[in-house]
């Protein structure tokens, strides 16, 4: 078998392994026992891989690779979302740059441009997912606007329409004047803004008790052109005398009534609230209750419509300034207060949304949300971590009807047809040109469906529904949905509602919500801020395995995690990521340790492992427990714990201890060498299998060189270590004994380093051990002596500390290293005292600096943190020196 290269070349290995897996067809759905189907949350066709995608896909791949090796029936479904607003916005910009308007070229030509865009850019993120090593089925890619998927979307709309769950109505919606489309409540993003509360005087048509005007307080004076009423609280006795009276609305001279309504908070502002039914949801509700006119003062671009004199043609910001000035000029501006409030913004373009009265299509949710709540409350669908259950249930309990129409061209066009002559209307599965009722001309609704309407069908529309139910059988419900918390309402809940309605099944058994990855300073990653990290840059710099491993270590119970990337503030280029660099160090460690084992397999003959020594029994027992812990951890979606346990076992127990413990036997001959070889191969083989889902490339490349891999197609389709098969190796006594021996060796090594002893110098050691452990530790005397260069070892429960010795506590033992003849005590005391004096000076300076409030409050945070870290480091060094001086006294 070809020898492993000395150095690990991530780029070369990853390219070769990826091709091996693709050529072998290992990514295709596999048949087995229990079904473990997973659907990838469909990224936008305009998208590029970001850190959230990278974490999401790494988690899914870790899970699906484990399930495939476990012998389960696996299917990981790949697909992309057409992303209505996002794609249309990008194509619009592209055409504008070419001097083309979509309104000029028309709908059909524009849709062709969108399709061209999708072909050109839609595959980028898929290729990036492939580059990460994700074992998704690339030969069966889905798309939310493919013909078969479009049929599923259309059926859902038509069925819900005929079941009276979809209706059209004139309602207040969140309108984006930039994207010129409605946005659902769940897509609106709230941002805290500094604003004002303007107090405007509205003249009463007739004085009330000598009062000639009332004063309203508003954050939006520009909408007063559409006021059709004034509301007061029924709990405000001071305002009761005004109820039933009217005011003359300034500027437009419209007489509007004063009434009481429970929506009004008597303590807010002046207690008088201007009511604009076409531009505020609460006002809309009051308007309906009190039969007020609904007047839109803005067009779809938030520009004042005709009929308002000098204000016509102004955008809403210009109108605000002009309205306030008009009131001030006419003595009707009472005063202005500062007022901070939350304002809704478009999640795509960040424009301020306009509450706007328009005719839209809605899904009535009253019949859908009950069953969707029940399956979560009764545990059929489980959230991980569990705290997200409350987020889901709270949102569902307060769910309002869903606005599903969008004023776009790119998307699933609403399949409702209207007769221009007799008024016939129906939702149909097939397009029609003539009216079935009167034979007149028919036209289709111009709007398209919200992107989330189509993606809510993702678990079943990607698996043949509604035409091929055999494909769906056995693969639905899917096992787990891995996604971000910000789309629990937008996507997760809607998937549950639609799946229950159309398949009678939950869409998935588990929902795993991963933490949001923030920038190093705790802010949200953003291209505009220049603090975003491109996963491809991390892969190019450190390799895919290192990036994957680092990301998985970030999976904890936390809601947010900071990613430690250093970014050039000018170019926004990635300079480095210390934690990912450390992960690359782990990859290198795996490679080098494995290479050492391979280089010592001359004359290897296959055979079963044997616990010939306590060290063998210890490592096999640790391996058995690791196998169960990793299996249980992946099943429980505890990917962070899994990653850290794999590291601790491979680096600390296997590399730092067991390989060192076997080196003497490997240098020997006969049965002793053979047993050592077999044990090393057995442990390494098992460890690589356990590591593979997390770090697939390096483990696959190493496994090719293992003797057990001969004749096997690939590690990724090798058998997962069954914890039951390893139970026979569990040996708690050996674990305790060897752990104690390792602790003693560590104590001796730390003393050697502390006193800078020659590596060749043998040290006499006395170990005071608890009586119950005396025999077990004494049995490891040979191991301790060989690993720590001990000239004479005494292990006893009644041992006393020898003169001129250093003491270290380890694993419940007191370890005394005799330093007589090895250390010049006087010279060592002088050296330590000199170092102590120097450090004490630095300590005093830093203490003074950190006690200076001016420095702590005014210096850059990085400078303060650096000073604190230096202070802590010096404190530790001084404590160590004091302990050493005490020993040398």
mmCIF file of N, CA and C in Angstrom, residues 452-562:
data_model
loop_
_atom_site.group_PDB
_atom_site.id
_atom_site.type_symbol
_atom_site.label_atom_id
_atom_site.label_comp_id
_atom_site.label_asym_id
_atom_site.label_seq_id
_atom_site.Cartn_x
_atom_site.Cartn_y
_atom_site.Cartn_z
ATOM 1 N N UNK A 452 -42.485 32.141 0.794
ATOM 2 C CA UNK A 452 -42.664 31.172 1.872
ATOM 3 C C UNK A 452 -43.878 30.277 1.634
ATOM 4 N N UNK A 453 -44.810 30.705 0.779
ATOM 5 C CA UNK A 453 -45.962 29.860 0.466
ATOM 6 C C UNK A 453 -45.496 28.594 -0.241
ATOM 7 N N UNK A 454 -44.556 28.752 -1.167
ATOM 8 C CA UNK A 454 -44.062 27.575 -1.888
ATOM 9 C C UNK A 454 -43.084 26.773 -1.035
ATOM 10 N N UNK A 455 -42.233 27.438 -0.269
ATOM 11 C CA UNK A 455 -41.236 26.690 0.499
ATOM 12 C C UNK A 455 -41.851 25.950 1.685
ATOM 13 N N UNK A 456 -43.083 26.294 2.080
ATOM 14 C CA UNK A 456 -43.727 25.568 3.182
ATOM 15 C C UNK A 456 -44.015 24.107 2.818
ATOM 16 N N UNK A 457 -43.974 23.776 1.525
ATOM 17 C CA UNK A 457 -44.279 22.415 1.073
ATOM 18 C C UNK A 457 -43.018 21.573 0.915
ATOM 19 N N UNK A 458 -41.890 22.105 1.356
ATOM 20 C CA UNK A 458 -40.580 21.564 0.993
ATOM 21 C C UNK A 458 -40.404 20.093 1.343
ATOM 22 N N UNK A 459 -40.885 19.635 2.497
ATOM 23 C CA UNK A 459 -40.625 18.248 2.888
ATOM 24 C C UNK A 459 -41.392 17.246 2.031
ATOM 25 N N UNK A 460 -42.538 17.642 1.491
ATOM 26 C CA UNK A 460 -43.318 16.656 0.714
ATOM 27 C C UNK A 460 -43.374 16.959 -0.780
ATOM 28 N N UNK A 461 -43.297 18.219 -1.177
ATOM 29 C CA UNK A 461 -43.311 18.541 -2.616
ATOM 30 C C UNK A 461 -42.005 18.121 -3.276
ATOM 31 N N UNK A 462 -40.935 18.001 -2.506
ATOM 32 C CA UNK A 462 -39.664 17.524 -3.066
ATOM 33 C C UNK A 462 -39.624 16.008 -3.177
ATOM 34 N N UNK A 463 -40.656 15.343 -2.656
ATOM 35 C CA UNK A 463 -40.664 13.879 -2.656
ATOM 36 C C UNK A 463 -41.868 13.306 -3.412
ATOM 37 N N UNK A 464 -42.223 13.985 -4.485
ATOM 38 C CA UNK A 464 -43.217 13.413 -5.397
ATOM 39 C C UNK A 464 -44.646 13.840 -5.195
ATOM 40 N N UNK A 465 -44.981 14.466 -4.068
ATOM 41 C CA UNK A 465 -46.371 14.889 -3.845
ATOM 42 C C UNK A 465 -46.732 15.986 -4.834
ATOM 43 N N UNK A 466 -47.921 15.965 -5.431
ATOM 44 C CA UNK A 466 -49.062 15.074 -5.135
ATOM 45 C C UNK A 466 -49.180 13.863 -6.054
ATOM 46 N N UNK A 467 -48.356 13.762 -7.108
ATOM 47 C CA UNK A 467 -48.557 12.727 -8.123
ATOM 48 C C UNK A 467 -47.941 11.382 -7.760
ATOM 49 N N UNK A 468 -46.764 11.399 -7.132
ATOM 50 C CA UNK A 468 -46.037 10.159 -6.884
ATOM 51 C C UNK A 468 -45.943 9.897 -5.386
ATOM 52 N N UNK A 469 -47.018 9.408 -4.819
ATOM 53 C CA UNK A 469 -47.056 9.186 -3.377
ATOM 54 C C UNK A 469 -46.215 7.987 -2.954
ATOM 55 N N UNK A 470 -45.873 7.109 -3.906
ATOM 56 C CA UNK A 470 -45.003 5.977 -3.580
ATOM 57 C C UNK A 470 -43.619 6.467 -3.173
ATOM 58 N N UNK A 471 -43.169 7.543 -3.814
ATOM 59 C CA UNK A 471 -41.859 8.109 -3.480
ATOM 60 C C UNK A 471 -41.865 8.688 -2.064
ATOM 61 N N UNK A 472 -43.009 9.242 -1.700
ATOM 62 C CA UNK A 472 -43.137 9.856 -0.373
ATOM 63 C C UNK A 472 -43.215 8.793 0.715
ATOM 64 N N UNK A 473 -43.791 7.660 0.396
ATOM 65 C CA UNK A 473 -44.001 6.593 1.364
ATOM 66 C C UNK A 473 -42.670 6.127 1.966
ATOM 67 N N UNK A 474 -42.604 6.131 3.267
ATOM 68 C CA UNK A 474 -41.401 5.661 3.944
ATOM 69 C C UNK A 474 -40.348 6.723 4.171
ATOM 70 N N UNK A 475 -40.497 7.891 3.520
ATOM 71 C CA UNK A 475 -39.510 8.970 3.681
ATOM 72 C C UNK A 475 -40.135 10.236 4.267
ATOM 73 N N UNK A 476 -41.388 10.118 4.692
ATOM 74 C CA UNK A 476 -42.076 11.270 5.286
ATOM 75 C C UNK A 476 -42.914 10.758 6.436
ATOM 76 N N UNK A 477 -42.837 11.385 7.608
ATOM 77 C CA UNK A 477 -42.110 12.602 7.948
ATOM 78 C C UNK A 477 -40.594 12.429 7.818
ATOM 79 N N UNK A 478 -39.908 13.552 7.574
ATOM 80 C CA UNK A 478 -38.463 13.532 7.577
ATOM 81 C C UNK A 478 -37.982 13.490 9.032
ATOM 82 N N UNK A 479 -36.685 13.252 9.214
ATOM 83 C CA UNK A 479 -36.183 13.052 10.571
ATOM 84 C C UNK A 479 -35.984 14.375 11.312
ATOM 85 N N UNK A 480 -35.163 15.270 10.752
ATOM 86 C CA UNK A 480 -34.828 16.500 11.465
ATOM 87 C C UNK A 480 -34.709 17.657 10.484
ATOM 88 N N UNK A 481 -35.166 18.814 10.920
ATOM 89 C CA UNK A 481 -34.972 20.047 10.175
ATOM 90 C C UNK A 481 -33.958 20.884 10.948
ATOM 91 N N UNK A 482 -32.868 21.227 10.294
ATOM 92 C CA UNK A 482 -31.840 22.072 10.911
ATOM 93 C C UNK A 482 -31.982 23.472 10.336
ATOM 94 N N UNK A 483 -32.233 24.446 11.200
ATOM 95 C CA UNK A 483 -32.508 25.785 10.681
ATOM 96 C C UNK A 483 -32.213 26.846 11.735
ATOM 97 N N UNK A 484 -32.376 28.105 11.311
ATOM 98 C CA UNK A 484 -32.090 29.238 12.193
ATOM 99 C C UNK A 484 -33.350 29.681 12.915
ATOM 100 N N UNK A 485 -33.160 30.347 14.054
ATOM 101 C CA UNK A 485 -34.307 30.743 14.872
ATOM 102 C C UNK A 485 -35.180 31.793 14.203
ATOM 103 N N UNK A 486 -34.579 32.611 13.301
ATOM 104 C CA UNK A 486 -35.346 33.719 12.745
ATOM 105 C C UNK A 486 -36.381 33.288 11.721
ATOM 106 N N UNK A 487 -36.416 31.991 11.363
ATOM 107 C CA UNK A 487 -37.475 31.549 10.452
ATOM 108 C C UNK A 487 -38.366 30.479 11.083
ATOM 109 N N UNK A 488 -38.380 30.429 12.413
ATOM 110 C CA UNK A 488 -39.322 29.526 13.082
ATOM 111 C C UNK A 488 -40.748 29.891 12.679
ATOM 112 N N UNK A 489 -41.051 31.184 12.653
ATOM 113 C CA UNK A 489 -42.393 31.627 12.272
ATOM 114 C C UNK A 489 -42.567 31.629 10.765
ATOM 115 N N UNK A 490 -41.559 32.152 10.049
ATOM 116 C CA UNK A 490 -41.677 32.288 8.600
ATOM 117 C C UNK A 490 -41.817 30.950 7.893
ATOM 118 N N UNK A 491 -41.107 29.948 8.369
ATOM 119 C CA UNK A 491 -41.015 28.701 7.620
ATOM 120 C C UNK A 491 -41.425 27.467 8.416
ATOM 121 N N UNK A 492 -40.823 27.284 9.585
ATOM 122 C CA UNK A 492 -41.049 26.051 10.345
ATOM 123 C C UNK A 492 -42.535 25.851 10.646
ATOM 124 N N UNK A 493 -43.169 26.875 11.200
ATOM 125 C CA UNK A 493 -44.584 26.751 11.584
ATOM 126 C C UNK A 493 -45.470 26.501 10.363
ATOM 127 N N UNK A 494 -45.163 27.168 9.275
ATOM 128 C CA UNK A 494 -45.994 26.995 8.067
ATOM 129 C C UNK A 494 -45.813 25.611 7.459
ATOM 130 N N UNK A 495 -44.608 25.060 7.587
ATOM 131 C CA UNK A 495 -44.399 23.694 7.108
ATOM 132 C C UNK A 495 -45.258 22.714 7.903
ATOM 133 N N UNK A 496 -45.336 22.942 9.201
ATOM 134 C CA UNK A 496 -46.152 22.062 10.041
ATOM 135 C C UNK A 496 -47.618 22.163 9.644
ATOM 136 N N UNK A 497 -48.114 23.389 9.450
ATOM 137 C CA UNK A 497 -49.525 23.579 9.096
ATOM 138 C C UNK A 497 -49.864 22.925 7.760
ATOM 139 N N UNK A 498 -49.049 23.177 6.743
ATOM 140 C CA UNK A 498 -49.371 22.657 5.410
ATOM 141 C C UNK A 498 -49.197 21.145 5.337
ATOM 142 N N UNK A 499 -48.162 20.619 5.992
ATOM 143 C CA UNK A 499 -47.940 19.174 5.947
ATOM 144 C C UNK A 499 -49.076 18.422 6.626
ATOM 145 N N UNK A 500 -49.512 18.901 7.779
ATOM 146 C CA UNK A 500 -50.628 18.246 8.465
ATOM 147 C C UNK A 500 -51.891 18.265 7.613
ATOM 148 N N UNK A 501 -52.106 19.379 6.928
ATOM 149 C CA UNK A 501 -53.333 19.531 6.139
ATOM 150 C C UNK A 501 -53.332 18.618 4.912
ATOM 151 N N UNK A 502 -52.177 18.529 4.222
ATOM 152 C CA UNK A 502 -52.165 17.830 2.935
ATOM 153 C C UNK A 502 -51.646 16.401 2.992
ATOM 154 N N UNK A 503 -50.855 16.059 3.996
ATOM 155 C CA UNK A 503 -50.361 14.680 4.073
ATOM 156 C C UNK A 503 -50.893 13.948 5.293
ATOM 157 N N UNK A 504 -51.446 14.711 6.228
ATOM 158 C CA UNK A 504 -51.893 14.095 7.468
ATOM 159 C C UNK A 504 -50.743 13.719 8.384
ATOM 160 N N UNK A 505 -49.531 14.193 8.039
ATOM 161 C CA UNK A 505 -48.345 13.860 8.821
ATOM 162 C C UNK A 505 -47.603 15.135 9.221
ATOM 163 N N UNK A 506 -46.851 15.030 10.300
ATOM 164 C CA UNK A 506 -45.927 16.114 10.623
ATOM 165 C C UNK A 506 -44.832 16.127 9.555
ATOM 166 N N UNK A 507 -44.195 17.267 9.293
ATOM 167 C CA UNK A 507 -43.159 17.305 8.257
ATOM 168 C C UNK A 507 -41.824 16.754 8.725
ATOM 169 N N UNK A 508 -41.567 16.809 10.042
ATOM 170 C CA UNK A 508 -40.304 16.354 10.607
ATOM 171 C C UNK A 508 -40.537 16.022 12.078
ATOM 172 N N UNK A 509 -39.705 15.150 12.605
ATOM 173 C CA UNK A 509 -39.833 14.762 14.010
ATOM 174 C C UNK A 509 -39.119 15.745 14.933
ATOM 175 N N UNK A 510 -37.997 16.264 14.455
ATOM 176 C CA UNK A 510 -37.183 17.148 15.282
ATOM 177 C C UNK A 510 -36.860 18.430 14.521
ATOM 178 N N UNK A 511 -36.723 19.519 15.282
ATOM 179 C CA UNK A 511 -36.262 20.788 14.728
ATOM 180 C C UNK A 511 -35.053 21.208 15.546
ATOM 181 N N UNK A 512 -33.894 21.268 14.881
ATOM 182 C CA UNK A 512 -32.685 21.693 15.576
ATOM 183 C C UNK A 512 -32.389 23.143 15.207
ATOM 184 N N UNK A 513 -32.395 24.011 16.206
ATOM 185 C CA UNK A 513 -32.129 25.437 16.001
ATOM 186 C C UNK A 513 -30.702 25.728 16.439
ATOM 187 N N UNK A 514 -29.868 26.115 15.475
ATOM 188 C CA UNK A 514 -28.477 26.403 15.810
ATOM 189 C C UNK A 514 -28.315 27.876 16.183
ATOM 190 N N UNK A 515 -27.217 28.169 16.853
ATOM 191 C CA UNK A 515 -26.957 29.539 17.303
ATOM 192 C C UNK A 515 -26.644 30.448 16.121
ATOM 193 N N UNK A 516 -26.976 31.707 16.264
ATOM 194 C CA UNK A 516 -26.620 32.700 15.257
ATOM 195 C C UNK A 516 -25.140 33.043 15.405
ATOM 196 N N UNK A 517 -24.411 33.008 14.288
ATOM 197 C CA UNK A 517 -22.988 33.326 14.318
ATOM 198 C C UNK A 517 -22.803 34.829 14.146
ATOM 199 N N UNK A 518 -22.202 35.448 15.145
ATOM 200 C CA UNK A 518 -21.960 36.888 15.118
ATOM 201 C C UNK A 518 -20.505 37.167 14.796
ATOM 202 N N UNK A 519 -20.220 38.415 14.465
ATOM 203 C CA UNK A 519 -18.850 38.826 14.224
ATOM 204 C C UNK A 519 -18.068 38.804 15.532
ATOM 205 N N UNK A 520 -16.779 39.002 15.432
ATOM 206 C CA UNK A 520 -15.891 38.923 16.602
ATOM 207 C C UNK A 520 -16.296 39.890 17.704
ATOM 208 N N UNK A 521 -16.839 41.071 17.296
ATOM 209 C CA UNK A 521 -17.217 42.083 18.288
ATOM 210 C C UNK A 521 -18.638 41.918 18.804
ATOM 211 N N UNK A 522 -19.316 40.855 18.378
ATOM 212 C CA UNK A 522 -20.670 40.595 18.859
ATOM 213 C C UNK A 522 -21.770 41.173 18.000
ATOM 214 N N UNK A 523 -21.415 41.892 16.925
ATOM 215 C CA UNK A 523 -22.424 42.442 16.022
ATOM 216 C C UNK A 523 -22.791 41.400 14.973
ATOM 217 N N UNK A 524 -23.905 41.628 14.279
ATOM 218 C CA UNK A 524 -24.325 40.698 13.234
ATOM 219 C C UNK A 524 -23.392 40.832 12.040
ATOM 220 N N UNK A 525 -23.047 39.687 11.463
ATOM 221 C CA UNK A 525 -22.201 39.716 10.269
ATOM 222 C C UNK A 525 -22.973 40.335 9.116
ATOM 223 N N UNK A 526 -22.285 41.173 8.349
ATOM 224 C CA UNK A 526 -22.954 41.870 7.258
ATOM 225 C C UNK A 526 -21.926 42.293 6.213
ATOM 226 N N UNK A 527 -22.283 42.132 4.935
ATOM 227 C CA UNK A 527 -21.398 42.593 3.863
ATOM 228 C C UNK A 527 -21.207 44.098 3.936
ATOM 229 N N UNK A 528 -22.299 44.808 4.233
ATOM 230 C CA UNK A 528 -22.226 46.267 4.259
ATOM 231 C C UNK A 528 -21.311 46.755 5.374
ATOM 232 N N UNK A 529 -21.269 46.005 6.500
ATOM 233 C CA UNK A 529 -20.389 46.382 7.605
ATOM 234 C C UNK A 529 -18.945 45.956 7.354
ATOM 235 N N UNK A 530 -18.771 45.052 6.405
ATOM 236 C CA UNK A 530 -17.425 44.569 6.132
ATOM 237 C C UNK A 530 -16.916 43.585 7.161
ATOM 238 N N UNK A 531 -17.819 43.010 7.971
ATOM 239 C CA UNK A 531 -17.388 42.065 9.006
ATOM 240 C C UNK A 531 -17.850 40.639 8.732
ATOM 241 N N UNK A 532 -18.376 40.403 7.535
ATOM 242 C CA UNK A 532 -18.815 39.060 7.180
ATOM 243 C C UNK A 532 -17.632 38.175 6.814
ATOM 244 N N UNK A 533 -17.765 36.889 7.088
ATOM 245 C CA UNK A 533 -16.713 35.921 6.773
ATOM 246 C C UNK A 533 -17.233 34.987 5.692
ATOM 247 N N UNK A 534 -16.477 34.849 4.614
ATOM 248 C CA UNK A 534 -16.830 33.935 3.533
ATOM 249 C C UNK A 534 -16.276 32.553 3.878
ATOM 250 N N UNK A 535 -17.146 31.556 4.040
ATOM 251 C CA UNK A 535 -16.659 30.211 4.366
ATOM 252 C C UNK A 535 -15.644 29.685 3.356
ATOM 253 N N UNK A 536 -15.765 30.117 2.091
ATOM 254 C CA UNK A 536 -14.807 29.668 1.080
ATOM 255 C C UNK A 536 -13.404 30.181 1.384
ATOM 256 N N UNK A 537 -13.329 31.391 1.964
ATOM 257 C CA UNK A 537 -12.013 31.916 2.362
ATOM 258 C C UNK A 537 -11.417 31.062 3.479
ATOM 259 N N UNK A 538 -12.267 30.643 4.412
ATOM 260 C CA UNK A 538 -11.787 29.782 5.496
ATOM 261 C C UNK A 538 -11.299 28.446 4.955
ATOM 262 N N UNK A 539 -12.033 27.886 4.001
ATOM 263 C CA UNK A 539 -11.642 26.605 3.419
ATOM 264 C C UNK A 539 -10.325 26.741 2.677
ATOM 265 N N UNK A 540 -10.184 27.814 1.909
ATOM 266 C CA UNK A 540 -8.941 28.023 1.162
ATOM 267 C C UNK A 540 -7.754 28.227 2.093
ATOM 268 N N UNK A 541 -8.011 28.820 3.236
ATOM 269 C CA UNK A 541 -6.931 29.128 4.178
ATOM 270 C C UNK A 541 -6.593 27.943 5.078
ATOM 271 N N UNK A 542 -7.619 27.207 5.526
ATOM 272 C CA UNK A 542 -7.393 26.174 6.539
ATOM 273 C C UNK A 542 -7.845 24.773 6.130
ATOM 274 N N UNK A 543 -8.635 24.662 5.082
ATOM 275 C CA UNK A 543 -9.191 23.375 4.707
ATOM 276 C C UNK A 543 -10.607 23.205 5.217
ATOM 277 N N UNK A 544 -11.397 22.394 4.516
ATOM 278 C CA UNK A 544 -12.807 22.216 4.868
ATOM 279 C C UNK A 544 -12.986 21.530 6.211
ATOM 280 N N UNK A 545 -12.149 20.522 6.508
ATOM 281 C CA UNK A 545 -12.288 19.806 7.780
ATOM 282 C C UNK A 545 -12.089 20.734 8.966
ATOM 283 N N UNK A 546 -11.094 21.615 8.871
ATOM 284 C CA UNK A 546 -10.830 22.539 9.977
ATOM 285 C C UNK A 546 -11.999 23.486 10.175
ATOM 286 N N UNK A 547 -12.555 23.997 9.068
ATOM 287 C CA UNK A 547 -13.695 24.892 9.191
ATOM 288 C C UNK A 547 -14.883 24.155 9.799
ATOM 289 N N UNK A 548 -15.157 22.959 9.306
ATOM 290 C CA UNK A 548 -16.292 22.180 9.809
ATOM 291 C C UNK A 548 -16.124 21.900 11.308
ATOM 292 N N UNK A 549 -14.943 21.451 11.685
ATOM 293 C CA UNK A 549 -14.722 21.119 13.087
ATOM 294 C C UNK A 549 -14.905 22.343 13.974
ATOM 295 N N UNK A 550 -14.328 23.454 13.580
ATOM 296 C CA UNK A 550 -14.458 24.674 14.379
ATOM 297 C C UNK A 550 -15.920 25.084 14.502
ATOM 298 N N UNK A 551 -16.671 25.017 13.410
ATOM 299 C CA UNK A 551 -18.079 25.393 13.460
ATOM 300 C C UNK A 551 -18.860 24.497 14.420
ATOM 301 N N UNK A 552 -18.576 23.209 14.393
ATOM 302 C CA UNK A 552 -19.316 22.294 15.264
ATOM 303 C C UNK A 552 -18.987 22.527 16.736
ATOM 304 N N UNK A 553 -17.776 22.968 17.036
ATOM 305 C CA UNK A 553 -17.457 23.255 18.437
ATOM 306 C C UNK A 553 -18.230 24.466 18.946
ATOM 307 N N UNK A 554 -18.787 25.269 18.017
ATOM 308 C CA UNK A 554 -19.578 26.431 18.419
ATOM 309 C C UNK A 554 -21.020 26.056 18.765
ATOM 310 N N UNK A 555 -21.401 24.796 18.496
ATOM 311 C CA UNK A 555 -22.771 24.358 18.766
ATOM 312 C C UNK A 555 -22.903 24.067 20.259
ATOM 313 N N UNK A 556 -23.514 25.007 20.956
ATOM 314 C CA UNK A 556 -23.776 24.844 22.390
ATOM 315 C C UNK A 556 -25.228 25.228 22.630
ATOM 316 N N UNK A 557 -25.595 25.362 23.869
ATOM 317 C CA UNK A 557 -26.952 25.802 24.175
ATOM 318 C C UNK A 557 -27.133 27.293 23.993
ATOM 319 N N UNK A 558 -26.071 27.994 23.587
ATOM 320 C CA UNK A 558 -26.134 29.445 23.456
ATOM 321 C C UNK A 558 -27.051 29.866 22.324
ATOM 322 N N UNK A 559 -27.569 31.077 22.452
ATOM 323 C CA UNK A 559 -28.423 31.635 21.407
ATOM 324 C C UNK A 559 -27.574 32.278 20.313
ATOM 325 N N UNK A 560 -26.460 32.889 20.716
ATOM 326 C CA UNK A 560 -25.554 33.538 19.776
ATOM 327 C C UNK A 560 -24.125 33.129 20.107
ATOM 328 N N UNK A 561 -23.279 33.049 19.089
ATOM 329 C CA UNK A 561 -21.859 32.778 19.295
ATOM 330 C C UNK A 561 -21.048 33.753 18.458
ATOM 331 N N UNK A 562 -19.865 34.116 18.967
ATOM 332 C CA UNK A 562 -18.979 35.020 18.238
ATOM 333 C C UNK A 562 -17.947 34.202 17.468
#
